[in-house]
Short mmCIF file of C-alpha atoms and ligand atoms in Angstrom, two decimals:
data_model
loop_
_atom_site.label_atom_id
_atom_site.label_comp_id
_atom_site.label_asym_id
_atom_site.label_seq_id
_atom_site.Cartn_x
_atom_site.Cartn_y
_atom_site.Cartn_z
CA UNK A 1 33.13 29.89 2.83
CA UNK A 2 30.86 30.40 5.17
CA UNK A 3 30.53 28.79 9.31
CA UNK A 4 27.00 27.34 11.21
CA UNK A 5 27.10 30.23 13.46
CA UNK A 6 27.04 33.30 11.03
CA UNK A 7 24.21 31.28 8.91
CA UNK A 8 22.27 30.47 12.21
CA UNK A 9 22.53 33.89 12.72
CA UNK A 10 21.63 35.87 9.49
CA UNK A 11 17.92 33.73 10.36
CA UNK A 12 17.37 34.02 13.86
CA UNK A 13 17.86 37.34 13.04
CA UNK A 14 15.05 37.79 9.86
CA UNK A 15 17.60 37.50 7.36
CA UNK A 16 17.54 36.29 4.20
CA UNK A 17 20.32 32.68 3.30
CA UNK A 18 22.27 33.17 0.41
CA UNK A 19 22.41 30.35 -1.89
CA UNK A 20 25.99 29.50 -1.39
CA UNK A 21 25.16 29.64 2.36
CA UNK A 22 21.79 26.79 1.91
CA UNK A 23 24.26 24.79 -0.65
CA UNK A 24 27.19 25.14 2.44
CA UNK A 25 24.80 24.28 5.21
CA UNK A 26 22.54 21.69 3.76
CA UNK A 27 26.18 19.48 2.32
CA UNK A 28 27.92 20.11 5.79
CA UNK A 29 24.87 18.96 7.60
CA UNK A 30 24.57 15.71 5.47
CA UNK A 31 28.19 14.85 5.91
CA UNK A 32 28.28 15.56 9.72
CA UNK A 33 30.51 18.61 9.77
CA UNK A 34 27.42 20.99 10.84
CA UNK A 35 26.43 19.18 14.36
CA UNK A 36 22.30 18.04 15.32
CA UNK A 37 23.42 21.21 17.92
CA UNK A 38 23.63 23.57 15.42
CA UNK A 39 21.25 21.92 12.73
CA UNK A 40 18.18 22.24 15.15
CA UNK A 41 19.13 25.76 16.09
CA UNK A 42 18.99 27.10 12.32
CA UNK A 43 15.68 24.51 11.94
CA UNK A 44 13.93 26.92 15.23
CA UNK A 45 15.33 29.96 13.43
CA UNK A 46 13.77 29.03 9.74
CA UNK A 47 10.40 28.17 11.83
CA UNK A 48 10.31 31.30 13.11
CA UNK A 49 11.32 33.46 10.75
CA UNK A 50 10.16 31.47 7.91
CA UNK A 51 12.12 31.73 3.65
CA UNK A 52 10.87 33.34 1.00
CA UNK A 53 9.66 31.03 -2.47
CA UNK A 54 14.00 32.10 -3.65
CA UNK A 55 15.58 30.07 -0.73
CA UNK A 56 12.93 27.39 -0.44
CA UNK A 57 14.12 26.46 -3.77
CA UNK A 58 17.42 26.28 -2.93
CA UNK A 59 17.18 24.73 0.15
CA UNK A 60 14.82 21.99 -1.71
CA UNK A 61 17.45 21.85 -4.48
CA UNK A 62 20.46 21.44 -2.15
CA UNK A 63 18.33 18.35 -0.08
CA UNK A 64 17.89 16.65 -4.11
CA UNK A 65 21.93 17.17 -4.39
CA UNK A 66 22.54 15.80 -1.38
CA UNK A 67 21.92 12.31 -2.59
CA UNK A 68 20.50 10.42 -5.86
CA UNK A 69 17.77 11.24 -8.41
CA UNK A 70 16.51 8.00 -9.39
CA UNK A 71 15.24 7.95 -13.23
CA UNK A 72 12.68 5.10 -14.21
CA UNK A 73 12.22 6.42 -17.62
CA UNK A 74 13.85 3.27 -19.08
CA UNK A 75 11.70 0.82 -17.67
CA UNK A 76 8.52 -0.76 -20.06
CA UNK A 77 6.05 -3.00 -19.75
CA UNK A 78 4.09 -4.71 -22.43
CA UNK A 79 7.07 -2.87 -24.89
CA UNK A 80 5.54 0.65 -23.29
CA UNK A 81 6.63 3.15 -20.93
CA UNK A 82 5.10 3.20 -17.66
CA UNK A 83 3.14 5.85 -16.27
CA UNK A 84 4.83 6.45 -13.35
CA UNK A 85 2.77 9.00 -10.92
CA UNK A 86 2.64 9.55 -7.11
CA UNK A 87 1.01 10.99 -4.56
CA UNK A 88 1.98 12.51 -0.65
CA UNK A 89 0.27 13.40 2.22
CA UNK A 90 1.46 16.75 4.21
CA UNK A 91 0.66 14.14 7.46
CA UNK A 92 -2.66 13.29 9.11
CA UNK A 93 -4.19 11.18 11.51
CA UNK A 94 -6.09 7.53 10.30
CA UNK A 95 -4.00 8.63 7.06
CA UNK A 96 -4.17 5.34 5.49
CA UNK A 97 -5.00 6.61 2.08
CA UNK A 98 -1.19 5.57 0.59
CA UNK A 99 -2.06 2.08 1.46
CA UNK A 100 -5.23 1.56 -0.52
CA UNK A 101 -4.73 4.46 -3.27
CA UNK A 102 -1.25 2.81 -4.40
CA UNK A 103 -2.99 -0.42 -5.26
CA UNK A 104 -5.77 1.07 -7.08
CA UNK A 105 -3.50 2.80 -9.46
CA UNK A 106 -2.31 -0.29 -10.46
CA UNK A 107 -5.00 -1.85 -10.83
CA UNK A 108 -6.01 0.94 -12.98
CA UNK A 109 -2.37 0.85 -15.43
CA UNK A 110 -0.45 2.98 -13.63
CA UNK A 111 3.21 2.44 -11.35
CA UNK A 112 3.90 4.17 -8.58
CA UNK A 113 7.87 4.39 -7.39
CA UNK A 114 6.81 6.11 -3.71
CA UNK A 115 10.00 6.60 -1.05
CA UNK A 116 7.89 7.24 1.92
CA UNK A 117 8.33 8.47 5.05
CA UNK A 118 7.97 7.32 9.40
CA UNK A 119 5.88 8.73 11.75
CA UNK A 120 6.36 12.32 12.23
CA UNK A 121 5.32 14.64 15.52
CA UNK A 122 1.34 13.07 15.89
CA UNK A 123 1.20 12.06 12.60
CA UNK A 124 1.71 8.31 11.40
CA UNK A 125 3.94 7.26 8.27
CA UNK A 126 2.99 4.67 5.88
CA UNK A 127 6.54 2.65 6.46
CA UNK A 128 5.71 2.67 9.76
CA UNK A 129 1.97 0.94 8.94
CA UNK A 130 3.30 -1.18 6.26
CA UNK A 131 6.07 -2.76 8.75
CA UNK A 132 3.85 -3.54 10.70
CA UNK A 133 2.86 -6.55 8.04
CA UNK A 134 5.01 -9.53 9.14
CA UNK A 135 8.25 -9.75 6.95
CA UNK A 136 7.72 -6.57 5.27
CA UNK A 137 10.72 -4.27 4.26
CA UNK A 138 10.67 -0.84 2.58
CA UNK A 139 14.60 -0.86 3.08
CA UNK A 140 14.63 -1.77 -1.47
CA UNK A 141 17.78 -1.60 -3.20
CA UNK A 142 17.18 0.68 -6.64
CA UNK A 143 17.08 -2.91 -8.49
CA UNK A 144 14.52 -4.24 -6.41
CA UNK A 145 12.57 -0.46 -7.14
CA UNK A 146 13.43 -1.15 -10.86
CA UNK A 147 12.46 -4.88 -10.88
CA UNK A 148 9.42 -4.19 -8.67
CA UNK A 149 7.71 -1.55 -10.44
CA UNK A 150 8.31 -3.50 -13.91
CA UNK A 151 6.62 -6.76 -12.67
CA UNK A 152 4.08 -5.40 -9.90
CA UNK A 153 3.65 -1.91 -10.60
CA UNK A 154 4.46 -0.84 -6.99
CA UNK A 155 7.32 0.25 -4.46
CA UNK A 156 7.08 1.71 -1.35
CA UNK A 157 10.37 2.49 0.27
CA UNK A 158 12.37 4.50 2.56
CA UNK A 159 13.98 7.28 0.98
CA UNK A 160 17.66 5.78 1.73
CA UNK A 161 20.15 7.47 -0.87
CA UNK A 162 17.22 9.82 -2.22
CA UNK A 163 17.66 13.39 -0.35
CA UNK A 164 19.65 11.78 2.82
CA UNK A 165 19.54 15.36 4.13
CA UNK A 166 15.85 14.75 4.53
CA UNK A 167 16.21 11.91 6.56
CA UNK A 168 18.50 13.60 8.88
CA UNK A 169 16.37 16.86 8.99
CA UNK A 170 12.82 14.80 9.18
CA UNK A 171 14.26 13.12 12.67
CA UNK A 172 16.02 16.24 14.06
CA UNK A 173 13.00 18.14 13.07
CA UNK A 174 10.62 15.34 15.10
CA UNK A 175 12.37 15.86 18.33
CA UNK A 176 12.91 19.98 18.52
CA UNK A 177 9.47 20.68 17.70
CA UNK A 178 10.12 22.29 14.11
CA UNK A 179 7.50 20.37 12.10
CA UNK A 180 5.21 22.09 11.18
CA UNK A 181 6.92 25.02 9.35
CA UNK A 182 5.87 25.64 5.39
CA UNK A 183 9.77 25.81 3.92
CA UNK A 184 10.53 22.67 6.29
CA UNK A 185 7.09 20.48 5.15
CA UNK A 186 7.85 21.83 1.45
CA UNK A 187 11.42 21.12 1.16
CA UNK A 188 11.21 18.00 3.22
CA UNK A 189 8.10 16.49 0.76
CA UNK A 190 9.40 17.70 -2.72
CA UNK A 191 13.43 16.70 -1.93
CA UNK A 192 11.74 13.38 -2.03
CA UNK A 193 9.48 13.52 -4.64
CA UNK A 194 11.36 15.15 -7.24
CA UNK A 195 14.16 12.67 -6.57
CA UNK A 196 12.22 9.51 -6.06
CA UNK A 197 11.55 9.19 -10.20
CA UNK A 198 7.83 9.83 -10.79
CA UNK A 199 6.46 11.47 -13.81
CA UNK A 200 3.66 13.03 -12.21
CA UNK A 201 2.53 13.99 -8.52
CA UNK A 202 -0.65 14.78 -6.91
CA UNK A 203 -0.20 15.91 -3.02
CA UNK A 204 -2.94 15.57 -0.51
CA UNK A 205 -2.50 19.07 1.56
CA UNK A 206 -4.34 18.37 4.79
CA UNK A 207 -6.13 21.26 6.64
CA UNK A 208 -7.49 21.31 10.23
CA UNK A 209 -6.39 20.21 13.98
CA UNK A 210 -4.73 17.37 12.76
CA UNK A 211 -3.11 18.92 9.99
CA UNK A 212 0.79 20.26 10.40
CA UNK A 213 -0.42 23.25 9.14
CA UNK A 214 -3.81 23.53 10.70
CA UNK A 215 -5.07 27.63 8.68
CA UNK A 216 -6.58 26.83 5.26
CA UNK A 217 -4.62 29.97 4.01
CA UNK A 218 -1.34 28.44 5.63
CA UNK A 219 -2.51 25.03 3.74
CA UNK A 220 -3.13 27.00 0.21
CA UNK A 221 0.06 28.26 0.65
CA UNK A 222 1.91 25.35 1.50
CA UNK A 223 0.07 23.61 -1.46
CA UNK A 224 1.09 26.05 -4.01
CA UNK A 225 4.91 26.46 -3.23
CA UNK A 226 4.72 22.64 -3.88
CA UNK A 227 2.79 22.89 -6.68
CA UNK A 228 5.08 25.47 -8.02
CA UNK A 229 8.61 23.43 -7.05
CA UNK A 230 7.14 20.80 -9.03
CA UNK A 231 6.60 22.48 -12.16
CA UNK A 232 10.00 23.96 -11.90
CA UNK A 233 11.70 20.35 -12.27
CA UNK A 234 9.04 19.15 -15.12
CA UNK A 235 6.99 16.83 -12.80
CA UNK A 236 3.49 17.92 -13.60
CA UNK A 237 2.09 18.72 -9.75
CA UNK A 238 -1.51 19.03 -8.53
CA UNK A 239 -2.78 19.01 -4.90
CA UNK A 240 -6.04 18.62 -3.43
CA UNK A 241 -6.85 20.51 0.00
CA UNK A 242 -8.47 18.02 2.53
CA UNK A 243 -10.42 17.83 6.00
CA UNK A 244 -8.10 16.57 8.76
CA UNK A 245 -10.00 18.03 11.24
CA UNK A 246 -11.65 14.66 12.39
CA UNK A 247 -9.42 11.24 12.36
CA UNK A 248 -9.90 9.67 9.01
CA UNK A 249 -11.60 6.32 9.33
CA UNK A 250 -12.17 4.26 12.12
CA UNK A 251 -8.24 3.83 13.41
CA UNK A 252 -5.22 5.26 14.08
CA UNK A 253 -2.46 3.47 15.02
CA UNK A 254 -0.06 1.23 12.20
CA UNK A 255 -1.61 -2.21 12.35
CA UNK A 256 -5.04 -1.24 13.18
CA UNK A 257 -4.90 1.44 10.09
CA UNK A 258 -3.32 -1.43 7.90
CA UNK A 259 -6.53 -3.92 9.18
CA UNK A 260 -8.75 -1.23 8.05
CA UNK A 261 -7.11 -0.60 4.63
CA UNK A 262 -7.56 -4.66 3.94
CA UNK A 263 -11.43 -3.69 4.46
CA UNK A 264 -11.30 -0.91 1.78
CA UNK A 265 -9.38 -2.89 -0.46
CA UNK A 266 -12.21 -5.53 -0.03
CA UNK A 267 -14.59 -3.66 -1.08
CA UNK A 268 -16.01 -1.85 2.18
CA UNK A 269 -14.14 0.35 5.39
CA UNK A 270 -15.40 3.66 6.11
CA UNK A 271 -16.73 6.06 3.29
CA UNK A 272 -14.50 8.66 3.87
CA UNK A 273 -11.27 6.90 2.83
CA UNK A 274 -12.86 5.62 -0.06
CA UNK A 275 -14.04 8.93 -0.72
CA UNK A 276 -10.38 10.39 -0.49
CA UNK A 277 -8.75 7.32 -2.10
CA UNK A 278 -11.13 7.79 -5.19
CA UNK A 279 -11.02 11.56 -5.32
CA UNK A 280 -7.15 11.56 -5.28
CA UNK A 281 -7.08 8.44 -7.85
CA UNK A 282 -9.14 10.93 -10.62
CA UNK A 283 -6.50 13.24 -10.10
CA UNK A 284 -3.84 10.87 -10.70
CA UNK A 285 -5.05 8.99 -13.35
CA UNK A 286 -5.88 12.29 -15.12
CA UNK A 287 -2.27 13.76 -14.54
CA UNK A 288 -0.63 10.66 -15.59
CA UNK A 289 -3.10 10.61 -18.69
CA UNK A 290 -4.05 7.08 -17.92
CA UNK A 291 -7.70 6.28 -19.09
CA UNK A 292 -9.54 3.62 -18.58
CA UNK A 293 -11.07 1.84 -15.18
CA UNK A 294 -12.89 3.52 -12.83
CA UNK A 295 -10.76 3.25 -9.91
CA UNK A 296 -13.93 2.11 -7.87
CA UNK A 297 -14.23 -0.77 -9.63
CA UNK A 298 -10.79 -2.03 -8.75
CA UNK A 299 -11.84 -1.88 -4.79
CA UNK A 300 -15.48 -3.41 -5.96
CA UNK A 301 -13.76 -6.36 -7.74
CA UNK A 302 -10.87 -7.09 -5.85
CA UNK A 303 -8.15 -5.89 -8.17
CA UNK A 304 -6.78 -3.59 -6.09
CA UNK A 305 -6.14 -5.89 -3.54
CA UNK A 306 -4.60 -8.23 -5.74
CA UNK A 307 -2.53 -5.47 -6.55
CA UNK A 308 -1.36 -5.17 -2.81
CA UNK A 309 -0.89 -8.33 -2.34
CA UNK A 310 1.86 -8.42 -4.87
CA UNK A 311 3.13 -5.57 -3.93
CA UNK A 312 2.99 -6.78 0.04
CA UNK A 313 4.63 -10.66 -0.59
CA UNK A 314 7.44 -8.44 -3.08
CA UNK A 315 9.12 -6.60 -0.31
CA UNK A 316 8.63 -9.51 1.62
CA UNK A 317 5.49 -9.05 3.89
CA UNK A 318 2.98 -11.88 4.73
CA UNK A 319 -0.38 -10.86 4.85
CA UNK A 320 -1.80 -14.67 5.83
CA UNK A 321 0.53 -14.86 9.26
CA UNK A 322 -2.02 -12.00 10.56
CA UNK A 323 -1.33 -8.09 11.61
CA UNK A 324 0.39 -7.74 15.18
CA UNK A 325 -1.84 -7.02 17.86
CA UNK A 326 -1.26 -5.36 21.74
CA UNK A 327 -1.55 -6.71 24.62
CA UNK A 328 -3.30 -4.48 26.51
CA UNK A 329 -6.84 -2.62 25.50
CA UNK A 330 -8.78 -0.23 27.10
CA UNK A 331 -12.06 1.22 26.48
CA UNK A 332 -14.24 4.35 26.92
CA UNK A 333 -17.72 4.55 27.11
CA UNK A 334 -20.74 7.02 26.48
CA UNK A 335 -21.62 8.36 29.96
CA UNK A 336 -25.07 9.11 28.04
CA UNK A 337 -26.87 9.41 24.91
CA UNK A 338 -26.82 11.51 21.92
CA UNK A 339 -24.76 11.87 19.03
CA UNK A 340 -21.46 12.01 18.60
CA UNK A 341 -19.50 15.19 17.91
CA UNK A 342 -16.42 16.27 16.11
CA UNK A 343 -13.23 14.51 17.21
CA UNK A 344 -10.75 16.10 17.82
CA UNK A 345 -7.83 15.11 15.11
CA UNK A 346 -4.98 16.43 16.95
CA UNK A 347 -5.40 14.97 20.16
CA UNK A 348 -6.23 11.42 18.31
CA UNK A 349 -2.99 11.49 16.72
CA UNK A 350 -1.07 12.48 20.30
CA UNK A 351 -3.20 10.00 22.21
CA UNK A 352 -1.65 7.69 19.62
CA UNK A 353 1.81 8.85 19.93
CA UNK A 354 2.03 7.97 23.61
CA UNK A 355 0.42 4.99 23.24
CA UNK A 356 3.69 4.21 21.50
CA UNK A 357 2.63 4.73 17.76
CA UNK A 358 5.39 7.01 17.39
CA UNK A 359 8.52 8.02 18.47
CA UNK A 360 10.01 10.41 20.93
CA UNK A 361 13.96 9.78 20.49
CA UNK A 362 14.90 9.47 16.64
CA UNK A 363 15.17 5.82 15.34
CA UNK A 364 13.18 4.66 18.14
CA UNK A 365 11.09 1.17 17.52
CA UNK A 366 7.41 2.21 17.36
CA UNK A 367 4.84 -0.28 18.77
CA UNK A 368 3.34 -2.65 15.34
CA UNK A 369 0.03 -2.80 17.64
CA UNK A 370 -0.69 0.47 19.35
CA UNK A 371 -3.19 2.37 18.30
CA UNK A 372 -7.02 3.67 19.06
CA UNK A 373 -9.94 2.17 17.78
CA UNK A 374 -12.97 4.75 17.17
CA UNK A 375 -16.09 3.16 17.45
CA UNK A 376 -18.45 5.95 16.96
CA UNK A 377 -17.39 8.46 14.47
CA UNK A 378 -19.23 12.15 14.19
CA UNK A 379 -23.10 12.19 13.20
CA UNK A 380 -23.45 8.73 14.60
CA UNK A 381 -25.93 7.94 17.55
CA UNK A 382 -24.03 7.02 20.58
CA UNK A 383 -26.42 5.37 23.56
CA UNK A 384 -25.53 5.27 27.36
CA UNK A 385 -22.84 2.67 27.75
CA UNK A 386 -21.90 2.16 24.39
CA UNK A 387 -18.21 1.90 23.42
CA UNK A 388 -16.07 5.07 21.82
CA UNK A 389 -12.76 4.34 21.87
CA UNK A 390 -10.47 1.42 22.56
CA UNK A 391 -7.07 2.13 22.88
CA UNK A 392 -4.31 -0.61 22.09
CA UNK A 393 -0.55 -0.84 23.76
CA UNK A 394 1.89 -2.84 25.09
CA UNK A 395 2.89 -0.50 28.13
CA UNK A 396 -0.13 0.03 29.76
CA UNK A 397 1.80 2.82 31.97
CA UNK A 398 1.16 5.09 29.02
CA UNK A 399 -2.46 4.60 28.93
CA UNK A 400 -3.34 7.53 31.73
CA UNK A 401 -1.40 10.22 29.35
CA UNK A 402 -2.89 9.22 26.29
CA UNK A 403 -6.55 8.93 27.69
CA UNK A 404 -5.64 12.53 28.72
CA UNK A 405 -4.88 13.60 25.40
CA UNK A 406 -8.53 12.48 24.83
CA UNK A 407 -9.97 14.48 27.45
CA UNK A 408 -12.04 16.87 25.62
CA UNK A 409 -11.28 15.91 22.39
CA UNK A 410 -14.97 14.63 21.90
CA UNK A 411 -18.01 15.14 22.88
CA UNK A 412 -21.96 14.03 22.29
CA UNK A 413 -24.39 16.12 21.66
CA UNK A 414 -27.74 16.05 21.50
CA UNK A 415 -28.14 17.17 17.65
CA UNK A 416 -25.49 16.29 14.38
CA UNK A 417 -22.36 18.35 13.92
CA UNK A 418 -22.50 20.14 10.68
CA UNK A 419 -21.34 18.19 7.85
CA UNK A 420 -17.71 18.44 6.94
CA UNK A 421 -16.88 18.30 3.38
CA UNK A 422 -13.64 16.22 2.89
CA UNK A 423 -12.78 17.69 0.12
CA UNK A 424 -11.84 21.78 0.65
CA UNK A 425 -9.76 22.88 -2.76
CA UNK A 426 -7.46 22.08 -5.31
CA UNK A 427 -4.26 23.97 -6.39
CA UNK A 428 -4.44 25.07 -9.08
CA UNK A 429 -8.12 25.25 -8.89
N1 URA B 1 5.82 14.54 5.08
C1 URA B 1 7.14 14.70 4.80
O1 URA B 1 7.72 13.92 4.06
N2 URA B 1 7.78 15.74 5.35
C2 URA B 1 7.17 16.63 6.15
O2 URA B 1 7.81 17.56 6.58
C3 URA B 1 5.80 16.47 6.44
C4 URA B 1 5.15 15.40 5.90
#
């Protein structure tokens, strides 16, 4: 038996947790006998000190205990199994991929059971985005998962009974500034994952400003201890390494991103999420061992959106009674010519956040309709006067900070910036 203070302790101090001690700290939390108090003083002490590949384990393996493991195996369509696979994001900014990819693997044979997550810190969460839809729930009962994936192929819900821990860490962990710490983002991501019931997973690890973890070695890292916690439960695991340096897309901001991903799934949007979305749907489709469509053809001939459109009216959303909108805007504009720069991913995502995106007391309602629009995106010619940025929100009094967030998070040039590639690595290679 062990108390918060001598584990909090043994960390803040460089020490190594014992596993009895992660088991004893990770149940008390869940229950309520370890205090938020106490919680987000260990959560500072593992982000400083960090855990070695032994305890990250354990930690991830006392989050699973510490509520279901959901098992789809059972479920058939057509008389077969289904080929359940899923992906996660570490957390971007513009990260809309989830709402397109999901779709396309549909379209494409597959079923994806995916217990998502909120916004976190500057990053956006695909509940978050899809609640914006009117009528839309991810709060699913496991016989609405079951029933779901059987009939449409798709779920996307909150992680309710799977890993509760999480859910109490992932909101403790937004408000004490204790993101964006490898064991927290690996433990957090794979309590979920292993317990949500896929078959196979393929994470996208996101490097760069608007990444959590922003070093490409920190990112390789990150990638293979998740890569590696996968394959230690059976669930064959592959991550790609991607750009998050720049926004992806053209918005950020839960409606606005969910407009955009009803372009992509229509066949257009900007190239770089149909880049990602049809670089990360190879990987799936080749994990699950699901051959077949191209996955581009799905966005080209409007199965995919079919696909979403089930999935969307099944959890109760209503695409036809339109995406919520703000009621304020306001725009910048290019002082001059040139062309347009890098933007800054990090400062996207926090001009975001105070627009009212996100959250900055746990459980908080975020705004459906706040959000920045970016209307010239790097390499693109920007003349005097032109529009760069609107930014969306229904309490205009936040506008000043986030338009300072966006001070010096751009800039126009007179040449290109050099081409980034979106795609960086793959673990394993
Ligand atoms: N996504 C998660 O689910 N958890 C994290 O810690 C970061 C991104």
């Amino acid at each position: 038996m062990t108390d918060a203070p001598t584990v909090i302790r043994t960390k803040r101090d460089g020490g190594r947790l014992a596993d009895a001690e992660i088991d004893w700290v990770v149940d008390a939390y869940t229950r309520g006998d370890v205090g938020d108090e106490q919680m987000a003083a260990l959560l500072m002490a593992i982000f400083l000190r960090g855990m070695d590949a032994a305890e990250i384990a354990r930690w991830t393996a006392a989050m699973i205990g510490s509520g279901t493991r959901f098992d789809f195996t059972d479920l058939r369509r057509d008389g077969r199994p289904l080929s359940l696979v899923d992906k996660h994001s570490t957390g971007g900014v513009g990260d809309k991929i989830t709402i397109v990819l999901v779709p396309v693997i549909v379209a494409c044979g597959g079923a994806v059971p995916q217990a998502s997550g909120r916004g976190l810190g500057h990053t956006g969460g695909t509940l978050d985005k899809l609640e914006a839809i009117p009528g839309f729930s991810g709060e699913l009962t496991l016989d609405r998962i079951r029933d779901q994936l059987t009939r449409v192929g798709a779920a996307i819900f909150a992680a309710g009974e799977l890993a509760p821990a999480d859910r109490k860490l992932y909101a403790l962990r937004d408000i004490t500034a204790t993101v964006d710490s490898l064991p927290l983002i690996a433990s957090s991501i794979m309590s979920k994952k292993l317990a949500e019931g896929t078959g196979s997973l393929v994470l996208d690890v996101k490097v760069g400003s608007g990444a959590f973890l922003s070093d490409p070695a920190d990112a390789a890292a990150l990638a293979a201890t998740m890569v590696d916690l996968g394959a230690g439960y059976g669930v064959p695991t592959r991550a790609l390494l991607t750009d998050m340096s720049n926004p992806l897309g053209r918005t950020a901001g839960n409606a606005l991103e969910v407009a955009e991903s009803l372009d992509v799934l229509a066949g257009g949007g900007p190239p770089d999420i149909v880049e990602l979305t049809l670089a990360l749907a190879g990987e799936m489709l080749t994990l699950a061992g699901i051959d077949g469509r191209d996955p581009a053809d799905t966005l080209a001939d409007g199965s995919a959106m079919d696909a979403f459109r089930a999935m969307v009216s099944a959890q109760g959303g209503d695409l036809d009674a339109g995406l919520p909108t703000a009621t304020v805007t306001e725009t910048v504009t290019a002082a001059g010519g040139g062309v347009m720069g890098d933007i800054d991913a990090h400062a996207v995502g926090m001009a975001v956040w105070r627009l009212g995106a996100g959250r900055t007391v746990a459980g908080q309602r975020v705004q459906a309709g706040a959000g920045i629009e970016i209307h010239r995106r790097p390499g693109e010619p920007v003349t005097a006067g032109q529009p760069l940025f609107t930014l969306h929100t229904d309490t205009p009094e936040r506008l000043p900070a986030a338009l300072a967030e966006l001070d010096g998070a751009w800039s126009i040039g007179a040449t290109r910036p050099p081409v980034r590639p979106l795609i960086l690595g793959r673990v394993p290679r």
